[in-house]
Amino acid sequence: MLPDYFEFSLPTRVIYGVGVIDQLRDTVAPYGRRRALLVTDAVLVQAGLAERVRSGFQNTAIEIAATFDQVPPNSTIQTVEDCAGLGREHGCDLIIGLGGGSVLDTAKVANILMVKGGRVQEHMGAYLLGQTKLLPLVLIPTTAGTGSEVTKVAVIADPEHDVKLPFAETQFLPDLAILDPELTRTMPPKLTAATGMDALTHAIEAYVDKEWSPASDGLALQAIRLIRDNLLLACAQPDNLQARGAMLVASCLAGVAFSHSMVGMVHGISHALGGVYHIPHGLANALVLPEVMAYNLESRLDRYADIAEALGVVFPRPGAALGNLLRYGGLSFAVPLVKPLAGLDRWFRRQAAKAGISYIRNLNRQLAHLTGMPLNLRDAGVNDDLAKLEQVADTAMTDGSMLYNPREPERDAVARIVRNLYDTTVTPLPVTPADLRPAGAAVEAREFRNVFPDSETLYRVLGGFFERLKVDPQIGGPLKNSRLCVQFAFENPTATMTIDARGEEVRIYRGAEFVGQPEVTMSMSADFAHAFWHGRVNLISALTRRQVIAKGNVPKTLKLLPILKPAYALYPRYLAEIGMKEAA
Ligand SMILES: [Fe+2]
């Protein structure tokens, strides 16, 4: 089944990779020479992440000309105006947002002010910019939840009037979103849990909402699977970059999904809890999510059963299984006999949908066990016996998200849900090793940083290694027979080395010793070369990621493939021999 109408587009280029922040030169080359305004917050500066980003941009044509690091957890009109003022003062013509949702939203709205001027309030609304072009925008999330790096919306607080100002502009979709798990590593477990539940809520609401589409369905279900396998793991093992990366990707996919399908009643209630009781957004979503799933269940039974399956709660379908067996197993005459079992299948689907809700309830309890996440509104800081319950219900009922909920939200239901979340006495649930599923089979790549402090060291180490390749019994022959002249151009430190196998014997040249034209030039960072000779990187994917820039007759280098395996084995042995044990 398809909806009557849907749209789908994502103009943002999204790049993902561990340490990808250090390989930006070619990625940002299309923007040319620019003066960037870096928008971030004090905590991220303290954690060294702003510096990490600054050094990532150092080898690019983008100069970070000013840093605005005063974004609070809930950005305000004043914050945005100060931010845009700083950018204008320094003549910035590109904006980089580094942080969680509040920072990224600030960068988005500051972009309007820098281009159009005026006060923040004048630009509140939806799609007011028309064809106006804003400054190029690069967004780098440091939490895995909001998905703000791929959404057209931003929210800025107006503390004077106690309201949140919503903005929606297509131009908010950044030119580039950089997903680097290393930048989420310092996120505390409690924030990891809350932001992860925000992402899960985005995915689930996108999947059941009125505005669902086949495109957002696919992204939402995959986000749910990634969160299922990685949220507990990321909380339990904050340095697990596979889990961190999966959560970052899940948040991004869920962001794209809900940017198209919108969110629903969970967000309606949690926005109200945020506005009236200042409950953090992710935490409010975590608590409200299973309650609203239960409220919506009958209106989207099949879709909730799909969600349960994506969460790993898979129940049998005996009717379908037996039907397939008979139909394709050559017993088609018996197919009608299975018909009554269709009712059994429907019963199982309903049970699966319900079990999906239990799964979320248990997930919250396990997150509470791992991170101390509150499980009721009392522990979340509501200490007035819900005196403002009516205000919460009124605020929720006027929230735009309510419009997209699959079942008409009733005010009584909202009040009942909030009351239950206040009264509940549910307790944390221990996490077993089986709950911490492995986040994919990939082994975490060992990172190498500044292995060669200067060109001299590089020439000594790699030069010596290439000389060893020449005389190695397994490698020397094929190297000579390749009759190839390949030059390696290194950066950090700068150096060139040339292997010329065209003459009587293979010659190794350092720097300017080589005169002439190599057949192939391979440019890369020196650290990358080190990882390469360790056999830790795949040359083809390195070319795709532009970690290696190859010029010349590249296919001819395939002649060197046979020497790679023995060379990988030789390199760490050689390093140990020359006393570089720690790099081996
Ligand atoms: Fe959200």
Coordinates of C-alpha atoms and ligand atoms in Angstrom, one line a residue:
M1 CA 0.0 0.0 0.0
L2 CA 1.2 3.5 -0.8
P3 CA 0.0 6.9 0.6
D4 CA -1.8 9.1 -1.9
Y5 CA 1.0 11.6 -2.0
F6 CA 4.5 11.9 -0.6
E7 CA 7.7 13.8 -1.2
F8 CA 11.3 12.9 -0.6
S9 CA 14.5 14.7 -1.0
L10 CA 17.8 15.1 0.9
P11 CA 20.1 17.7 -0.6
T12 CA 22.6 17.3 2.3
R13 CA 25.7 15.4 1.6
V14 CA 26.3 13.1 4.6
I15 CA 29.7 11.6 5.3
Y16 CA 30.4 9.0 8.0
G17 CA 33.6 7.6 9.3
V18 CA 35.7 7.2 12.4
G19 CA 38.2 10.1 12.3
V20 CA 36.6 11.5 9.1
I21 CA 36.9 14.9 10.7
D22 CA 40.7 14.7 9.9
Q23 CA 40.1 14.1 6.2
L24 CA 38.1 17.1 5.1
R25 CA 40.3 18.7 2.5
D26 CA 38.7 17.3 -0.6
T27 CA 35.3 17.0 1.0
V28 CA 35.1 20.8 1.6
A29 CA 37.0 21.8 -1.5
P30 CA 33.8 22.8 -3.4
Y31 CA 33.2 25.7 -1.0
G32 CA 36.5 27.3 -1.9
R33 CA 38.3 29.7 0.3
R34 CA 36.1 30.7 3.2
R35 CA 36.1 32.4 6.6
A36 CA 34.1 30.2 8.9
L37 CA 32.1 30.9 12.0
L38 CA 32.3 27.9 14.4
V39 CA 29.2 27.6 16.6
T40 CA 29.5 25.4 19.6
D41 CA 29.2 25.3 23.4
A42 CA 31.5 25.7 26.4
V43 CA 31.3 22.0 27.3
L44 CA 32.5 20.9 23.9
V45 CA 35.4 23.4 24.0
Q46 CA 36.3 22.0 27.4
A47 CA 36.2 18.5 26.1
G48 CA 38.7 19.4 23.3
L49 CA 36.2 18.8 20.5
A50 CA 36.2 22.4 19.2
E51 CA 40.0 22.1 18.9
R52 CA 39.7 18.7 17.2
V53 CA 37.4 20.3 14.6
R54 CA 39.7 23.3 14.2
S55 CA 42.7 21.1 13.5
G56 CA 40.5 19.0 11.1
F57 CA 39.9 22.1 9.0
Q58 CA 43.5 23.3 9.2
N59 CA 44.5 21.6 6.0
T60 CA 41.6 22.9 4.1
A61 CA 40.8 26.2 2.4
I62 CA 38.3 27.0 5.2
E63 CA 39.7 29.2 7.9
I64 CA 37.9 29.2 11.2
A65 CA 37.8 33.0 11.7
A66 CA 35.6 33.2 14.8
T67 CA 34.2 30.8 17.4
F68 CA 31.0 31.3 19.2
D69 CA 31.0 28.9 22.2
Q70 CA 28.2 30.3 24.3
V71 CA 25.2 28.2 23.2
P72 CA 23.2 27.1 26.3
P73 CA 21.3 23.7 26.4
N74 CA 18.2 25.5 25.2
S75 CA 19.3 28.2 22.8
T76 CA 17.6 31.6 23.1
I77 CA 16.9 34.6 20.9
Q78 CA 19.8 36.5 22.5
T79 CA 22.1 33.6 21.9
V80 CA 21.3 33.5 18.2
E81 CA 21.7 37.3 17.9
D82 CA 25.0 37.3 19.7
C83 CA 26.2 34.4 17.5
A84 CA 25.2 36.1 14.2
G85 CA 26.7 39.4 15.4
L86 CA 30.1 37.7 16.0
G87 CA 29.9 36.1 12.6
R88 CA 29.2 39.4 10.9
E89 CA 31.9 41.2 12.9
H90 CA 34.5 38.7 11.5
G91 CA 33.2 38.7 8.0
C92 CA 32.3 35.0 8.1
D93 CA 30.9 33.5 4.9
L94 CA 30.4 29.9 6.0
I95 CA 28.9 28.4 9.3
I96 CA 30.0 25.3 11.0
G97 CA 27.8 24.0 13.8
L98 CA 29.4 21.5 16.3
G99 CA 27.2 20.1 19.0
G100 CA 23.8 18.8 20.0
G101 CA 20.4 20.0 18.8
S102 CA 20.6 23.4 20.5
V103 CA 23.9 24.3 18.9
L104 CA 22.9 23.0 15.5
D105 CA 19.6 24.9 15.7
T106 CA 21.5 28.1 16.7
A107 CA 23.7 27.7 13.6
K108 CA 20.7 27.3 11.4
V109 CA 18.8 30.4 12.6
A110 CA 22.0 32.5 13.0
N111 CA 22.5 31.8 9.3
I112 CA 19.2 33.7 8.5
L113 CA 20.3 36.7 10.6
M114 CA 23.7 36.9 9.0
V115 CA 22.2 37.0 5.5
K116 CA 18.9 38.8 6.0
G117 CA 19.5 40.8 9.2
G118 CA 16.6 41.8 11.5
R119 CA 15.5 40.2 14.8
V120 CA 15.0 36.5 15.3
Q121 CA 11.3 36.8 15.8
E122 CA 10.8 38.4 12.4
H123 CA 11.9 35.1 10.8
M124 CA 9.7 32.7 12.8
G125 CA 7.4 30.6 10.7
A126 CA 7.6 28.1 7.9
Y127 CA 9.2 28.5 4.5
L128 CA 9.5 32.3 4.6
L129 CA 12.8 32.4 2.9
G130 CA 11.6 31.5 -0.6
Q131 CA 14.5 31.3 -2.9
T132 CA 16.9 33.3 -0.6
K133 CA 20.3 31.6 -0.5
L134 CA 21.9 31.3 2.9
L135 CA 25.6 30.8 3.7
P136 CA 27.0 27.3 3.2
L137 CA 26.3 25.3 6.4
V138 CA 28.3 22.4 7.8
L139 CA 26.7 20.6 10.7
I140 CA 28.7 18.2 13.0
P141 CA 26.5 16.4 15.6
T142 CA 28.1 15.4 18.9
T143 CA 25.1 13.7 20.3
A144 CA 23.2 10.9 18.6
G145 CA 19.5 11.8 18.9
T146 CA 18.1 15.0 17.5
G147 CA 19.0 14.3 13.8
S148 CA 19.1 18.1 13.5
E149 CA 21.9 17.7 10.9
V150 CA 19.3 16.5 8.4
T151 CA 16.1 18.3 9.4
K152 CA 14.5 21.5 8.1
V153 CA 13.4 22.7 11.5
A154 CA 14.9 24.6 14.4
V155 CA 13.6 25.7 17.8
I156 CA 14.7 28.8 19.7
A157 CA 13.5 29.8 23.2
D158 CA 12.0 33.1 23.9
P159 CA 12.5 33.2 27.7
E160 CA 10.8 36.5 28.1
H161 CA 7.4 35.1 27.0
D162 CA 8.2 31.5 28.1
V163 CA 7.6 30.1 24.6
K164 CA 9.6 28.2 22.0
L165 CA 9.8 29.7 18.6
P166 CA 9.6 27.2 15.7
F167 CA 11.3 27.7 12.4
A168 CA 11.1 25.6 9.3
E169 CA 13.2 26.3 6.2
T170 CA 14.5 24.1 3.4
Q171 CA 17.7 26.1 3.6
F172 CA 18.3 24.7 7.1
L173 CA 19.3 21.4 5.5
P174 CA 23.1 21.8 5.6
D175 CA 25.3 21.4 2.6
L176 CA 27.4 18.9 4.5
A177 CA 26.7 16.7 7.6
I178 CA 29.8 15.1 9.2
L179 CA 29.1 12.0 11.3
D180 CA 32.3 11.1 13.1
P181 CA 31.7 8.7 16.1
E182 CA 34.9 9.9 17.8
L183 CA 33.1 13.2 18.4
T184 CA 30.3 11.5 20.4
R185 CA 32.7 9.5 22.6
T186 CA 32.8 12.0 25.5
M187 CA 29.0 12.0 25.7
P188 CA 28.0 10.9 29.3
P189 CA 26.0 7.7 29.6
K190 CA 22.9 9.5 30.8
L191 CA 22.9 11.8 27.8
T192 CA 23.7 8.8 25.5
A193 CA 20.6 7.1 26.9
A194 CA 18.2 10.1 26.6
T195 CA 19.4 11.2 23.1
G196 CA 19.3 7.6 21.9
M197 CA 15.7 7.3 23.1
D198 CA 14.9 10.6 21.2
A199 CA 16.2 9.0 18.0
L200 CA 14.2 5.8 18.7
T201 CA 11.1 7.9 19.2
H202 CA 11.7 9.8 15.9
A203 CA 12.0 6.4 14.1
I204 CA 8.9 4.9 15.7
E205 CA 6.7 8.0 15.3
A206 CA 7.9 8.4 11.7
Y207 CA 6.8 4.8 11.0
V208 CA 3.3 5.1 12.5
D209 CA 2.4 8.7 11.7
K210 CA -0.3 9.8 9.3
E211 CA 2.4 11.2 6.9
W212 CA 4.3 7.9 6.5
S213 CA 5.9 7.1 3.2
P214 CA 7.8 4.1 1.8
A215 CA 11.0 6.2 1.8
S216 CA 10.8 7.2 5.4
D217 CA 9.6 3.6 6.4
G218 CA 12.8 2.1 5.2
L219 CA 15.0 4.6 7.0
A220 CA 12.9 4.4 10.2
L221 CA 13.0 0.6 10.4
Q222 CA 16.8 0.5 9.8
A223 CA 17.3 3.1 12.5
I224 CA 15.2 1.0 15.0
R225 CA 17.4 -2.1 14.2
L226 CA 20.6 -0.1 14.7
I227 CA 19.3 1.3 18.0
R228 CA 18.2 -2.1 19.2
D229 CA 21.8 -3.5 18.7
N230 CA 23.7 -0.5 19.9
L231 CA 22.0 1.8 22.5
L232 CA 22.7 -0.3 25.6
L233 CA 26.2 -1.1 24.3
A234 CA 27.0 2.6 23.8
C235 CA 25.9 3.3 27.3
A236 CA 27.7 0.3 28.8
Q237 CA 30.9 0.9 26.7
P238 CA 31.3 4.6 26.0
D239 CA 34.5 4.0 24.0
N240 CA 33.0 1.4 21.7
L241 CA 33.2 3.3 18.4
Q242 CA 31.2 0.8 16.5
A243 CA 28.2 1.3 18.9
R244 CA 28.8 5.1 18.9
G245 CA 28.9 5.1 15.1
A246 CA 25.8 3.0 14.8
M247 CA 23.9 5.3 17.1
L248 CA 25.0 8.4 15.2
V249 CA 23.9 6.8 11.9
A250 CA 20.6 5.7 13.4
S251 CA 20.0 9.2 14.7
C252 CA 20.7 10.6 11.2
L253 CA 18.4 8.0 9.4
A254 CA 15.6 8.6 12.0
G255 CA 16.1 12.4 11.4
V256 CA 15.6 12.0 7.7
A257 CA 12.6 9.8 8.3
F258 CA 10.8 12.1 10.7
S259 CA 11.8 15.2 8.7
H260 CA 9.5 13.7 6.0
S261 CA 6.9 11.9 8.1
M262 CA 6.8 14.2 11.1
V263 CA 6.5 13.2 14.8
G264 CA 3.4 12.5 16.8
M265 CA 1.8 12.5 20.2
V266 CA 4.9 11.3 22.1
H267 CA 6.6 14.6 21.0
G268 CA 3.4 16.6 21.7
I269 CA 3.5 15.5 25.3
S270 CA 7.2 15.6 25.8
H271 CA 7.4 19.2 24.3
A272 CA 4.8 20.1 27.0
L273 CA 6.7 18.4 29.7
G274 CA 9.8 20.3 28.5
G275 CA 8.0 23.6 28.5
V276 CA 6.1 23.3 31.8
Y277 CA 8.5 21.2 33.9
H278 CA 11.8 21.5 32.0
I279 CA 12.1 17.7 31.6
P280 CA 14.9 17.1 29.1
H281 CA 13.6 16.3 25.6
G282 CA 15.1 12.8 25.3
L283 CA 14.2 11.7 28.8
A284 CA 10.6 12.9 28.3
N285 CA 10.3 10.9 25.0
A286 CA 11.8 7.8 26.7
L287 CA 9.1 7.9 29.4
V288 CA 6.2 8.9 27.2
L289 CA 7.0 6.6 24.2
P290 CA 5.6 3.2 25.5
E291 CA 2.5 4.9 26.9
V292 CA 1.6 6.5 23.5
M293 CA 2.4 3.2 21.7
A294 CA -0.2 1.6 23.9
Y295 CA -2.7 4.4 23.2
N296 CA -2.1 4.1 19.4
L297 CA -1.8 0.4 19.2
E298 CA -5.2 -0.6 17.7
S299 CA -5.0 2.2 15.0
R300 CA -1.7 0.9 13.6
L301 CA -1.5 -2.7 14.8
D302 CA 0.4 -4.0 11.8
R303 CA 2.9 -1.2 11.9
Y304 CA 3.6 -1.7 15.6
A305 CA 4.1 -5.4 14.9
D306 CA 6.7 -4.4 12.2
I307 CA 8.4 -2.2 14.8
A308 CA 8.4 -5.1 17.3
E309 CA 10.1 -7.2 14.6
A310 CA 12.7 -4.5 14.0
L311 CA 13.3 -4.5 17.7
G312 CA 14.0 -8.2 17.5
V313 CA 10.6 -9.4 19.0
V314 CA 9.7 -11.9 16.3
F315 CA 6.7 -14.1 16.8
P316 CA 5.8 -17.1 14.5
R317 CA 3.3 -17.0 11.7
P318 CA 2.2 -20.6 11.6
G319 CA -0.5 -20.1 9.0
A320 CA 1.9 -18.4 6.5
A321 CA 4.7 -20.9 7.3
L322 CA 2.5 -23.9 6.7
G323 CA 0.9 -22.2 3.6
N324 CA 4.3 -21.7 2.1
L325 CA 5.3 -25.2 2.8
L326 CA 2.3 -26.6 1.1
R327 CA 2.2 -24.2 -1.8
Y328 CA 5.9 -24.4 -2.8
G329 CA 6.5 -27.9 -1.4
G330 CA 4.3 -29.5 -4.1
L331 CA 1.2 -30.0 -1.9
S332 CA -0.9 -27.1 -3.3
F333 CA -4.1 -29.2 -3.1
A334 CA -3.9 -28.9 0.7
V335 CA -3.6 -25.0 0.7
P336 CA -7.3 -24.4 1.5
L337 CA -6.9 -26.4 4.7
V338 CA -4.5 -23.8 6.1
K339 CA -6.9 -20.9 5.8
P340 CA -8.3 -21.1 9.3
L341 CA -4.7 -20.6 10.5
A342 CA -4.8 -17.0 9.2
G343 CA -6.7 -16.0 12.3
L344 CA -3.9 -17.5 14.4
D345 CA -1.4 -15.4 12.5
R346 CA -3.4 -12.2 13.3
W347 CA -3.4 -13.2 16.9
F348 CA 0.4 -13.5 16.9
R349 CA 0.8 -10.2 15.1
R350 CA -1.2 -8.5 17.9
Q351 CA 0.9 -10.2 20.5
A352 CA 4.0 -9.1 18.7
A353 CA 2.8 -5.5 18.6
K354 CA 2.1 -5.6 22.4
A355 CA 5.4 -7.2 23.1
G356 CA 7.1 -4.3 21.3
I357 CA 5.7 -2.0 23.9
S358 CA 7.1 -4.3 26.7
Y359 CA 10.4 -4.2 24.9
I360 CA 10.5 -0.4 25.2
R361 CA 9.5 -0.5 28.8
N362 CA 12.3 -2.9 29.6
L363 CA 14.8 -0.9 27.5
N364 CA 14.0 2.1 29.7
R365 CA 14.5 0.1 32.8
Q366 CA 17.8 -1.2 31.6
L367 CA 19.0 2.3 30.6
A368 CA 18.1 3.3 34.1
H369 CA 20.2 0.5 35.5
L370 CA 23.2 1.4 33.3
T371 CA 23.0 5.2 33.5
G372 CA 20.8 6.3 36.4
M373 CA 18.1 7.6 33.9
P374 CA 15.0 8.4 35.9
L375 CA 11.9 6.2 35.4
N376 CA 9.2 8.5 36.6
L377 CA 8.5 12.2 36.7
R378 CA 9.2 12.5 40.4
D379 CA 12.8 11.4 39.9
A380 CA 13.0 13.6 36.8
G381 CA 12.5 16.7 39.0
V382 CA 8.7 17.2 39.2
N383 CA 8.2 17.9 42.9
D384 CA 4.8 19.7 43.1
D385 CA 2.5 16.6 43.0
L386 CA 1.8 17.5 39.4
A387 CA 0.1 20.8 40.2
K388 CA 0.6 21.9 36.6
L389 CA -1.0 18.8 35.1
E390 CA -3.8 20.8 33.4
Q391 CA -1.2 23.2 31.9
V392 CA 0.8 20.2 30.6
A393 CA -2.3 18.8 29.0
D394 CA -3.4 22.1 27.5
T395 CA 0.1 22.8 26.1
A396 CA 0.3 19.3 24.6
M397 CA -3.1 19.5 23.0
T398 CA -2.0 22.6 21.0
D399 CA 1.3 21.1 19.9
G400 CA 1.7 20.8 16.1
S401 CA 3.0 17.2 16.5
M402 CA -0.4 16.0 17.7
L403 CA -1.8 16.6 14.2
Y404 CA 0.2 13.7 12.8
N405 CA -0.6 11.1 15.4
P406 CA -2.3 8.1 13.9
R407 CA -5.1 8.2 16.6
E408 CA -6.9 11.4 17.5
P409 CA -5.2 12.5 20.8
E410 CA -7.7 13.0 23.6
R411 CA -7.0 15.5 26.4
D412 CA -8.0 13.0 29.1
A413 CA -5.6 10.4 27.7
V414 CA -2.8 13.0 27.8
A415 CA -3.6 13.8 31.4
R416 CA -3.8 10.1 32.3
I417 CA -0.5 9.3 30.7
V418 CA 1.3 12.1 32.5
R419 CA -0.3 11.1 35.8
N420 CA 0.8 7.5 35.3
L421 CA 4.4 8.7 34.6
Y422 CA 4.3 10.6 37.9
D423 CA 2.9 7.7 40.0
T424 CA 4.7 4.8 38.5
T425 CA 7.0 2.8 40.8
V426 CA 8.8 0.8 38.1
T427 CA 12.4 -0.1 39.0
P428 CA 15.6 -0.5 37.0
L429 CA 16.3 -3.8 35.3
P430 CA 19.8 -5.3 35.3
V431 CA 21.6 -5.8 31.9
T432 CA 22.9 -9.2 31.0
P433 CA 25.9 -9.8 28.6
A434 CA 23.3 -11.2 26.1
D435 CA 21.6 -7.7 26.0
L436 CA 24.8 -6.1 24.9
R437 CA 24.7 -7.4 21.4
P438 CA 27.9 -7.1 19.3
A439 CA 27.7 -4.0 17.1
G440 CA 28.6 -5.7 13.9
A441 CA 31.6 -7.9 13.2
A442 CA 34.0 -5.1 12.2
V443 CA 37.0 -4.8 14.4
E444 CA 37.7 -1.4 15.7
A445 CA 40.5 0.0 13.6
R446 CA 43.6 0.9 15.6
E447 CA 44.3 4.6 15.1
F448 CA 47.7 5.9 14.3
R449 CA 48.5 9.5 15.0
N450 CA 51.8 11.3 14.1
V451 CA 53.8 8.1 13.6
F452 CA 56.4 10.1 11.7
P453 CA 57.1 13.3 13.6
D454 CA 59.3 14.7 10.7
S455 CA 60.3 14.0 7.1
E456 CA 63.6 12.7 8.2
T457 CA 62.0 10.0 10.3
L458 CA 59.7 9.1 7.4
Y459 CA 62.5 8.8 4.9
R460 CA 64.5 6.7 7.3
V461 CA 61.6 4.3 8.2
L462 CA 59.7 4.0 4.9
G463 CA 62.9 4.3 2.9
G464 CA 64.4 1.5 4.8
F465 CA 61.2 -0.5 4.4
F466 CA 61.1 -0.1 0.6
E467 CA 64.8 -1.2 0.5
R468 CA 63.7 -4.3 2.4
L469 CA 60.9 -4.9 -0.1
K470 CA 63.5 -5.0 -2.9
V471 CA 65.5 -7.8 -1.4
D472 CA 62.7 -9.8 0.2
P473 CA 62.5 -13.3 -1.5
Q474 CA 58.7 -13.1 -1.9
I475 CA 58.5 -9.5 -2.9
G476 CA 61.6 -8.5 -4.8
G477 CA 60.9 -10.6 -7.9
P478 CA 57.3 -9.4 -8.5
L479 CA 58.3 -5.8 -7.7
K480 CA 61.0 -5.9 -10.4
N481 CA 58.7 -7.5 -12.9
S482 CA 56.0 -4.9 -12.4
R483 CA 58.3 -2.4 -14.3
L484 CA 56.3 0.3 -12.7
C485 CA 57.4 3.8 -11.5
V486 CA 55.2 4.9 -8.6
Q487 CA 55.6 8.0 -6.5
F488 CA 54.2 8.4 -3.0
A489 CA 53.5 12.0 -2.0
F490 CA 53.0 12.2 1.8
E491 CA 51.6 14.9 4.0
N492 CA 52.2 15.5 7.7
P493 CA 55.1 15.4 7.3
T494 CA 55.6 16.4 3.7
A495 CA 57.8 13.9 1.8
T496 CA 57.9 12.1 -1.5
M497 CA 59.3 8.7 -2.2
T498 CA 59.6 7.0 -5.6
I499 CA 59.9 3.4 -6.4
D500 CA 61.2 3.0 -10.0
A501 CA 61.2 -0.6 -11.3
R502 CA 61.7 0.4 -15.0
G503 CA 65.4 -0.1 -15.2
E504 CA 67.9 -2.9 -14.6
E505 CA 67.2 -2.8 -10.9
V506 CA 64.6 -1.4 -8.7
R507 CA 65.6 2.1 -7.4
I508 CA 64.2 3.9 -4.3
Y509 CA 64.4 7.7 -4.4
R510 CA 63.8 10.1 -1.5
G511 CA 62.4 13.5 -2.2
A512 CA 64.1 15.5 -5.0
E513 CA 66.5 12.6 -5.7
F514 CA 64.0 11.5 -8.3
V515 CA 64.1 13.4 -11.6
G516 CA 61.5 12.6 -14.2
Q517 CA 57.9 11.6 -14.5
P518 CA 56.4 8.8 -12.4
E519 CA 53.7 6.7 -14.1
V520 CA 51.5 6.9 -11.0
T521 CA 51.4 9.3 -8.1
M522 CA 49.6 8.3 -4.9
S523 CA 49.0 11.2 -2.4
M524 CA 48.1 10.4 1.2
S525 CA 48.9 11.3 4.8
A526 CA 51.9 9.7 6.3
D527 CA 49.8 8.2 9.0
F528 CA 47.6 6.7 6.4
A529 CA 50.6 5.2 4.7
H530 CA 51.6 3.6 8.0
A531 CA 48.2 2.1 8.5
F532 CA 48.2 1.0 4.8
W533 CA 51.5 -1.0 5.2
H534 CA 50.0 -2.6 8.3
G535 CA 47.3 -4.0 6.0
R536 CA 44.6 -2.2 8.0
V537 CA 43.0 -0.2 5.2
N538 CA 41.4 -1.2 1.9
L539 CA 43.0 0.7 -1.0
I540 CA 39.8 0.7 -3.1
S541 CA 37.7 2.2 -0.3
A542 CA 40.5 4.6 0.5
L543 CA 40.3 5.9 -3.1
T544 CA 36.5 6.3 -2.7
R545 CA 37.0 8.2 0.5
R546 CA 39.7 10.3 -1.1
Q547 CA 42.1 9.2 1.7
V548 CA 44.4 8.4 -1.3
I549 CA 44.4 10.5 -4.4
A550 CA 45.8 8.6 -7.3
K551 CA 47.0 10.2 -10.5
G552 CA 48.2 8.5 -13.7
N553 CA 47.9 5.0 -14.9
V554 CA 46.2 3.6 -11.8
P555 CA 45.2 0.2 -13.2
K556 CA 48.9 -0.6 -13.8
T557 CA 49.5 -0.5 -10.0
L558 CA 47.3 -3.7 -9.8
K559 CA 50.6 -5.4 -10.8
L560 CA 51.7 -4.7 -7.3
L561 CA 48.8 -6.6 -5.7
P562 CA 50.7 -9.9 -5.2
I563 CA 53.3 -8.1 -3.1
L564 CA 50.9 -6.6 -0.7
K565 CA 50.1 -9.6 1.5
P566 CA 53.8 -10.4 2.2
A567 CA 54.6 -6.7 2.6
Y568 CA 51.8 -6.3 5.2
A569 CA 53.4 -9.2 7.1
L570 CA 56.9 -7.7 6.8
Y571 CA 56.1 -4.2 7.9
P572 CA 55.4 -4.8 11.6
R573 CA 58.4 -7.2 11.8
Y574 CA 60.6 -4.6 10.2
L575 CA 59.4 -1.8 12.6
A576 CA 60.1 -4.0 15.6
E577 CA 63.6 -4.7 14.2
I578 CA 64.4 -1.0 13.9
G579 CA 63.2 -0.3 17.4
M580 CA 59.7 1.1 16.6
K581 CA 57.9 -1.5 18.7
E582 CA 55.1 0.8 19.8
A583 CA 54.2 1.6 16.1
A584 CA 54.5 -2.1 15.0
Ligands
FE1 FE 12.8 14.6 19.3

